[in-house]
């Protein structure tokens, strides 16, 4: 496989609204990120994925953009943005921007024009349909609850919005729309950014009249056109958000010969604690064997026809240590387990802000404490449908996106050092214990575990190129090997809060402990080993 810089990279995702406030208005901003670049350099990451910072009325916290070539006032100015790109580059850190072009904000000038009337030249930038029997054209649903069609009184037509009513979908069949997007992408690429994370890119080939939203027939033509007209002319990282992707679909996006993307975010492992065929709010316990099988499938399916992204967290997902770990008695041990399991896999790892210090979910008691439009709309819809408040709140506490969006916890001063003002969203009260300052002062902290894992990936090609093999073990023991040029490393984790005894005689014994989350001098797999709760280590085999 042709060598690319992003194959050896580790990416850090920043949700700018919650990272660092620098002017006391309670909202994170670009200056705040600039002021924390030293911390990120200390961690060792070499790419920042920056969630949207463009002009937006924040109906969906920036994923509703009204001007792609200007910065949201709350976050700062274009000068601040240029300074961030330059200062990050000085530290060999690349800036990957969030590309949100499945839809715009309804305050984008294109939509304002489009609403002026059917003959307006921008009308066809969006997807309009006549009513059918006085009703919505069809039963397409919005991800944020309700119909995906909104009626426009003035023109007597409906427009499509797969997300909120204030996020009208763009009509990618319109060549002018695609050219607008390439020009905008080149505007940012010319600023020297490191690439793009592409928001719900699997939707831009939609055929709404046929009820097709994801992976539509023309999708890959559009991505190959995008590659040719924009980022294909630069040496950058591109990662597509593709819900529902299978390894075969992922290869269509990321097989280098197809000249589309570097990699995709697939979410098959993320949907394992929701009931079959239902929503993420309809919970079911995680089956660890299922998780192992799915991750192993992705590790061994792409070969040279694609590249994996590796993640447990992002700004849409609950904190992994609370979700599938133990965020109380074994918070540190389980947080390190997730880090070690993920960072020795083949692919590009993504760390979501706060993951590197083991930040947890922040349960709420009442919907008034929630900011996220997805959770609020779901709450209102399910109240209508007769669900109990308690049941809905329980679903939000388990899966709600605000769990990921509580402000970054820097130290134990007021508001965790995030702001000297009133935070836009509640700070998790456990910041007094869980914060960056404590992690930096403790050599055995979760931060230092991530720092070491990042350095190991830089120093050892086996971590990047080694072949992956899942080992047969009892369900809640997750063990695999990586093999490269005659060398074998083994990673073993007790994925439970109980003590477990394990025997893997075929691995022999070794004194070469690469990393572990409990003190350990050596391991003899030929013997029966007792693993403490969440005990995890990686070793080099003889
Ligand atoms: O997310 C796509 C998406 O489907 C998730 O929003 C949704 O929350 C799902 O239930 C995940 O659990 C992308 C962005 O990541 C998200 O923040 C935006 O809200 C969304 O697109 C619309 O732009
Ligand atoms: Ca601010």
mmCIF file with all atom_site columns, N, CA and C and ligand atoms in Angstrom, residues 15 49 60 63-64 98 100 103 143-144 163 167 197 199-200 202 241 243 270 280-281 314-317 372-374 399 401 405, ligand 1:
data_model
loop_
_atom_site.group_PDB
_atom_site.id
_atom_site.type_symbol
_atom_site.label_atom_id
_atom_site.label_alt_id
_atom_site.label_comp_id
_atom_site.label_asym_id
_atom_site.label_entity_id
_atom_site.label_seq_id
_atom_site.pdbx_PDB_ins_code
_atom_site.Cartn_x
_atom_site.Cartn_y
_atom_site.Cartn_z
_atom_site.occupancy
_atom_site.B_iso_or_equiv
_atom_site.pdbx_formal_charge
_atom_site.auth_seq_id
_atom_site.auth_comp_id
_atom_site.auth_asym_id
_atom_site.auth_atom_id
_atom_site.pdbx_PDB_model_num
ATOM   1   N N   . UNK A 1 15  ? -13.979 19.902 20.112 1.00 0.00 ? 15  UNK A N   1
ATOM   2   C CA  . UNK A 1 15  ? -15.333 20.461 19.978 1.00 0.00 ? 15  UNK A CA  1
ATOM   3   C C   . UNK A 1 15  ? -15.210 21.873 20.502 1.00 0.00 ? 15  UNK A C   1
ATOM   4   N N   . UNK A 1 49  ? -8.649  17.435 14.523 1.00 0.00 ? 49  UNK A N   1
ATOM   5   C CA  . UNK A 1 49  ? -9.905  17.545 13.770 1.00 0.00 ? 49  UNK A CA  1
ATOM   6   C C   . UNK A 1 49  ? -10.736 18.565 14.532 1.00 0.00 ? 49  UNK A C   1
ATOM   7   N N   . UNK A 1 60  ? -27.821 23.586 15.474 1.00 0.00 ? 60  UNK A N   1
ATOM   8   C CA  . UNK A 1 60  ? -27.211 22.275 15.754 1.00 0.00 ? 60  UNK A CA  1
ATOM   9   C C   . UNK A 1 60  ? -25.728 22.491 16.056 1.00 0.00 ? 60  UNK A C   1
ATOM   10  N N   . UNK A 1 63  ? -23.207 22.748 13.141 1.00 0.00 ? 63  UNK A N   1
ATOM   11  C CA  . UNK A 1 63  ? -23.372 21.826 12.007 1.00 0.00 ? 63  UNK A CA  1
ATOM   12  C C   . UNK A 1 63  ? -24.495 22.330 11.105 1.00 0.00 ? 63  UNK A C   1
ATOM   13  N N   . UNK A 1 64  ? -24.800 23.615 11.259 1.00 0.00 ? 64  UNK A N   1
ATOM   14  C CA  . UNK A 1 64  ? -25.777 24.324 10.421 1.00 0.00 ? 64  UNK A CA  1
ATOM   15  C C   . UNK A 1 64  ? -25.090 25.626 10.013 1.00 0.00 ? 64  UNK A C   1
ATOM   16  N N   . UNK A 1 98  ? -13.919 20.534 9.491  1.00 0.00 ? 98  UNK A N   1
ATOM   17  C CA  . UNK A 1 98  ? -15.166 19.765 9.352  1.00 0.00 ? 98  UNK A CA  1
ATOM   18  C C   . UNK A 1 98  ? -15.901 20.307 8.127  1.00 0.00 ? 98  UNK A C   1
ATOM   19  N N   . UNK A 1 100 ? -19.245 20.354 6.158  1.00 0.00 ? 100 UNK A N   1
ATOM   20  C CA  . UNK A 1 100 ? -20.664 20.044 6.379  1.00 0.00 ? 100 UNK A CA  1
ATOM   21  C C   . UNK A 1 100 ? -21.445 20.522 5.167  1.00 0.00 ? 100 UNK A C   1
ATOM   22  N N   . UNK A 1 103 ? -25.988 19.625 3.960  1.00 0.00 ? 103 UNK A N   1
ATOM   23  C CA  . UNK A 1 103 ? -27.023 20.637 4.214  1.00 0.00 ? 103 UNK A CA  1
ATOM   24  C C   . UNK A 1 103 ? -26.331 21.937 4.616  1.00 0.00 ? 103 UNK A C   1
ATOM   25  N N   . UNK A 1 143 ? -33.449 12.674 11.272 1.00 0.00 ? 143 UNK A N   1
ATOM   26  C CA  . UNK A 1 143 ? -32.688 12.060 12.363 1.00 0.00 ? 143 UNK A CA  1
ATOM   27  C C   . UNK A 1 143 ? -33.017 12.740 13.687 1.00 0.00 ? 143 UNK A C   1
ATOM   28  N N   . UNK A 1 144 ? -33.509 14.002 13.571 1.00 0.00 ? 144 UNK A N   1
ATOM   29  C CA  . UNK A 1 144 ? -33.860 14.750 14.784 1.00 0.00 ? 144 UNK A CA  1
ATOM   30  C C   . UNK A 1 144 ? -35.362 14.717 15.022 1.00 0.00 ? 144 UNK A C   1
ATOM   31  N N   . UNK A 1 163 ? -31.932 16.480 8.788  1.00 0.00 ? 163 UNK A N   1
ATOM   32  C CA  . UNK A 1 163 ? -31.657 16.811 10.192 1.00 0.00 ? 163 UNK A CA  1
ATOM   33  C C   . UNK A 1 163 ? -32.680 17.852 10.622 1.00 0.00 ? 163 UNK A C   1
ATOM   34  N N   . UNK A 1 167 ? -31.874 22.966 8.842  1.00 0.00 ? 167 UNK A N   1
ATOM   35  C CA  . UNK A 1 167 ? -30.716 22.411 8.098  1.00 0.00 ? 167 UNK A CA  1
ATOM   36  C C   . UNK A 1 167 ? -31.198 21.822 6.769  1.00 0.00 ? 167 UNK A C   1
ATOM   37  N N   . UNK A 1 197 ? -12.729 16.362 7.583  1.00 0.00 ? 197 UNK A N   1
ATOM   38  C CA  . UNK A 1 197 ? -13.640 15.342 8.076  1.00 0.00 ? 197 UNK A CA  1
ATOM   39  C C   . UNK A 1 197 ? -14.953 15.682 7.435  1.00 0.00 ? 197 UNK A C   1
ATOM   40  N N   . UNK A 1 199 ? -18.855 15.478 7.043  1.00 0.00 ? 199 UNK A N   1
ATOM   41  C CA  . UNK A 1 199 ? -20.071 15.220 7.798  1.00 0.00 ? 199 UNK A CA  1
ATOM   42  C C   . UNK A 1 199 ? -21.086 14.471 6.940  1.00 0.00 ? 199 UNK A C   1
ATOM   43  N N   . UNK A 1 200 ? -21.642 13.390 7.467  1.00 0.00 ? 200 UNK A N   1
ATOM   44  C CA  . UNK A 1 200 ? -22.666 12.546 6.817  1.00 0.00 ? 200 UNK A CA  1
ATOM   45  C C   . UNK A 1 200 ? -22.509 12.523 5.299  1.00 0.00 ? 200 UNK A C   1
ATOM   46  N N   . UNK A 1 202 ? -22.101 10.204 3.351  1.00 0.00 ? 202 UNK A N   1
ATOM   47  C CA  . UNK A 1 202 ? -22.768 9.078  2.677  1.00 0.00 ? 202 UNK A CA  1
ATOM   48  C C   . UNK A 1 202 ? -24.165 9.453  2.197  1.00 0.00 ? 202 UNK A C   1
ATOM   49  N N   . UNK A 1 241 ? -17.759 10.508 7.225  1.00 0.00 ? 241 UNK A N   1
ATOM   50  C CA  . UNK A 1 241 ? -18.669 9.947  8.234  1.00 0.00 ? 241 UNK A CA  1
ATOM   51  C C   . UNK A 1 241 ? -19.710 9.147  7.469  1.00 0.00 ? 241 UNK A C   1
ATOM   52  N N   . UNK A 1 243 ? -22.408 6.368  8.188  1.00 0.00 ? 243 UNK A N   1
ATOM   53  C CA  . UNK A 1 243 ? -23.204 5.441  9.006  1.00 0.00 ? 243 UNK A CA  1
ATOM   54  C C   . UNK A 1 243 ? -23.671 4.277  8.152  1.00 0.00 ? 243 UNK A C   1
ATOM   55  N N   . UNK A 1 270 ? -20.464 0.790  17.210 1.00 0.00 ? 270 UNK A N   1
ATOM   56  C CA  . UNK A 1 270 ? -21.135 1.812  18.040 1.00 0.00 ? 270 UNK A CA  1
ATOM   57  C C   . UNK A 1 270 ? -22.611 1.486  18.251 1.00 0.00 ? 270 UNK A C   1
ATOM   58  N N   . UNK A 1 280 ? -31.188 4.355  18.832 1.00 0.00 ? 280 UNK A N   1
ATOM   59  C CA  . UNK A 1 280 ? -30.099 4.274  19.814 1.00 0.00 ? 280 UNK A CA  1
ATOM   60  C C   . UNK A 1 280 ? -30.620 4.436  21.237 1.00 0.00 ? 280 UNK A C   1
ATOM   61  N N   . UNK A 1 281 ? -31.816 5.018  21.382 1.00 0.00 ? 281 UNK A N   1
ATOM   62  C CA  . UNK A 1 281 ? -32.398 5.271  22.707 1.00 0.00 ? 281 UNK A CA  1
ATOM   63  C C   . UNK A 1 281 ? -32.967 4.005  23.312 1.00 0.00 ? 281 UNK A C   1
ATOM   64  N N   . UNK A 1 314 ? -16.736 10.518 20.151 1.00 0.00 ? 314 UNK A N   1
ATOM   65  C CA  . UNK A 1 314 ? -16.723 11.770 19.392 1.00 0.00 ? 314 UNK A CA  1
ATOM   66  C C   . UNK A 1 314 ? -17.787 12.668 19.995 1.00 0.00 ? 314 UNK A C   1
ATOM   67  N N   . UNK A 1 315 ? -18.144 13.763 19.347 1.00 0.00 ? 315 UNK A N   1
ATOM   68  C CA  . UNK A 1 315 ? -19.048 14.773 19.933 1.00 0.00 ? 315 UNK A CA  1
ATOM   69  C C   . UNK A 1 315 ? -20.515 14.368 19.863 1.00 0.00 ? 315 UNK A C   1
ATOM   70  N N   . UNK A 1 316 ? -20.799 13.195 19.244 1.00 0.00 ? 316 UNK A N   1
ATOM   71  C CA  . UNK A 1 316 ? -22.174 12.672 19.138 1.00 0.00 ? 316 UNK A CA  1
ATOM   72  C C   . UNK A 1 316 ? -22.396 11.464 20.043 1.00 0.00 ? 316 UNK A C   1
ATOM   73  N N   . UNK A 1 317 ? -21.325 10.989 20.707 1.00 0.00 ? 317 UNK A N   1
ATOM   74  C CA  . UNK A 1 317 ? -21.408 9.714  21.419 1.00 0.00 ? 317 UNK A CA  1
ATOM   75  C C   . UNK A 1 317 ? -21.148 9.902  22.911 1.00 0.00 ? 317 UNK A C   1
ATOM   76  N N   . UNK A 1 372 ? -28.787 19.842 23.547 1.00 0.00 ? 372 UNK A N   1
ATOM   77  C CA  . UNK A 1 372 ? -28.731 19.206 22.232 1.00 0.00 ? 372 UNK A CA  1
ATOM   78  C C   . UNK A 1 372 ? -30.096 19.041 21.576 1.00 0.00 ? 372 UNK A C   1
ATOM   79  N N   . UNK A 1 373 ? -30.241 19.558 20.362 1.00 0.00 ? 373 UNK A N   1
ATOM   80  C CA  . UNK A 1 373 ? -31.520 19.514 19.632 1.00 0.00 ? 373 UNK A CA  1
ATOM   81  C C   . UNK A 1 373 ? -32.005 18.082 19.424 1.00 0.00 ? 373 UNK A C   1
ATOM   82  N N   . UNK A 1 374 ? -31.093 17.138 19.189 1.00 0.00 ? 374 UNK A N   1
ATOM   83  C CA  . UNK A 1 374 ? -31.500 15.747 18.932 1.00 0.00 ? 374 UNK A CA  1
ATOM   84  C C   . UNK A 1 374 ? -32.208 15.160 20.161 1.00 0.00 ? 374 UNK A C   1
ATOM   85  N N   . UNK A 1 399 ? -27.267 7.799  26.199 1.00 0.00 ? 399 UNK A N   1
ATOM   86  C CA  . UNK A 1 399 ? -26.865 7.998  24.806 1.00 0.00 ? 399 UNK A CA  1
ATOM   87  C C   . UNK A 1 399 ? -26.854 9.448  24.327 1.00 0.00 ? 399 UNK A C   1
ATOM   88  N N   . UNK A 1 401 ? -26.069 13.267 23.389 1.00 0.00 ? 401 UNK A N   1
ATOM   89  C CA  . UNK A 1 401 ? -24.825 13.847 22.887 1.00 0.00 ? 401 UNK A CA  1
ATOM   90  C C   . UNK A 1 401 ? -24.220 14.863 23.846 1.00 0.00 ? 401 UNK A C   1
ATOM   91  N N   . UNK A 1 405 ? -20.295 16.741 25.440 1.00 0.00 ? 405 UNK A N   1
ATOM   92  C CA  . UNK A 1 405 ? -20.085 18.157 25.168 1.00 0.00 ? 405 UNK A CA  1
ATOM   93  C C   . UNK A 1 405 ? -19.885 19.015 26.416 1.00 0.00 ? 405 UNK A C   1
HETATM 94  O O1  . LIG B 2 .   ? -23.865 13.283 12.696 1.00 0.00 ? 1   LIG B O1  1
HETATM 95  C C1  . LIG B 2 .   ? -24.702 12.434 11.967 1.00 0.00 ? 1   LIG B C1  1
HETATM 96  C C2  . LIG B 2 .   ? -25.676 11.697 12.866 1.00 0.00 ? 1   LIG B C2  1
HETATM 97  O O2  . LIG B 2 .   ? -26.470 10.944 12.423 1.00 0.00 ? 1   LIG B O2  1
HETATM 98  C C3  . LIG B 2 .   ? -25.670 12.006 14.281 1.00 0.00 ? 1   LIG B C3  1
HETATM 99  O O3  . LIG B 2 .   ? -25.962 13.286 14.291 1.00 0.00 ? 1   LIG B O3  1
HETATM 100 C C4  . LIG B 2 .   ? -26.719 11.502 15.158 1.00 0.00 ? 1   LIG B C4  1
HETATM 101 O O4  . LIG B 2 .   ? -26.551 12.098 16.373 1.00 0.00 ? 1   LIG B O4  1
HETATM 102 C C5  . LIG B 2 .   ? -26.713 10.106 15.425 1.00 0.00 ? 1   LIG B C5  1
HETATM 103 O O5  . LIG B 2 .   ? -27.825 9.807  16.196 1.00 0.00 ? 1   LIG B O5  1
HETATM 104 C C6  . LIG B 2 .   ? -25.463 9.766  16.163 1.00 0.00 ? 1   LIG B C6  1
HETATM 105 O O6  . LIG B 2 .   ? -25.707 9.227  17.351 1.00 0.00 ? 1   LIG B O6  1
HETATM 106 C C7  . LIG B 2 .   ? -23.293 14.382 12.011 1.00 0.00 ? 1   LIG B C7  1
HETATM 107 C C8  . LIG B 2 .   ? -22.559 15.235 13.035 1.00 0.00 ? 1   LIG B C8  1
HETATM 108 O O7  . LIG B 2 .   ? -21.538 14.476 13.616 1.00 0.00 ? 1   LIG B O7  1
HETATM 109 C C9  . LIG B 2 .   ? -23.583 15.694 14.044 1.00 0.00 ? 1   LIG B C9  1
HETATM 110 O O8  . LIG B 2 .   ? -22.994 16.390 15.108 1.00 0.00 ? 1   LIG B O8  1
HETATM 111 C C10 . LIG B 2 .   ? -24.599 16.577 13.340 1.00 0.00 ? 1   LIG B C10 1
HETATM 112 O O9  . LIG B 2 .   ? -25.613 16.886 14.247 1.00 0.00 ? 1   LIG B O9  1
HETATM 113 C C11 . LIG B 2 .   ? -25.191 15.848 12.143 1.00 0.00 ? 1   LIG B C11 1
HETATM 114 O O10 . LIG B 2 .   ? -24.237 15.172 11.351 1.00 0.00 ? 1   LIG B O10 1
HETATM 115 C C12 . LIG B 2 .   ? -25.861 16.849 11.215 1.00 0.00 ? 1   LIG B C12 1
HETATM 116 O O11 . LIG B 2 .   ? -24.881 17.693 10.665 1.00 0.00 ? 1   LIG B O11 1
#
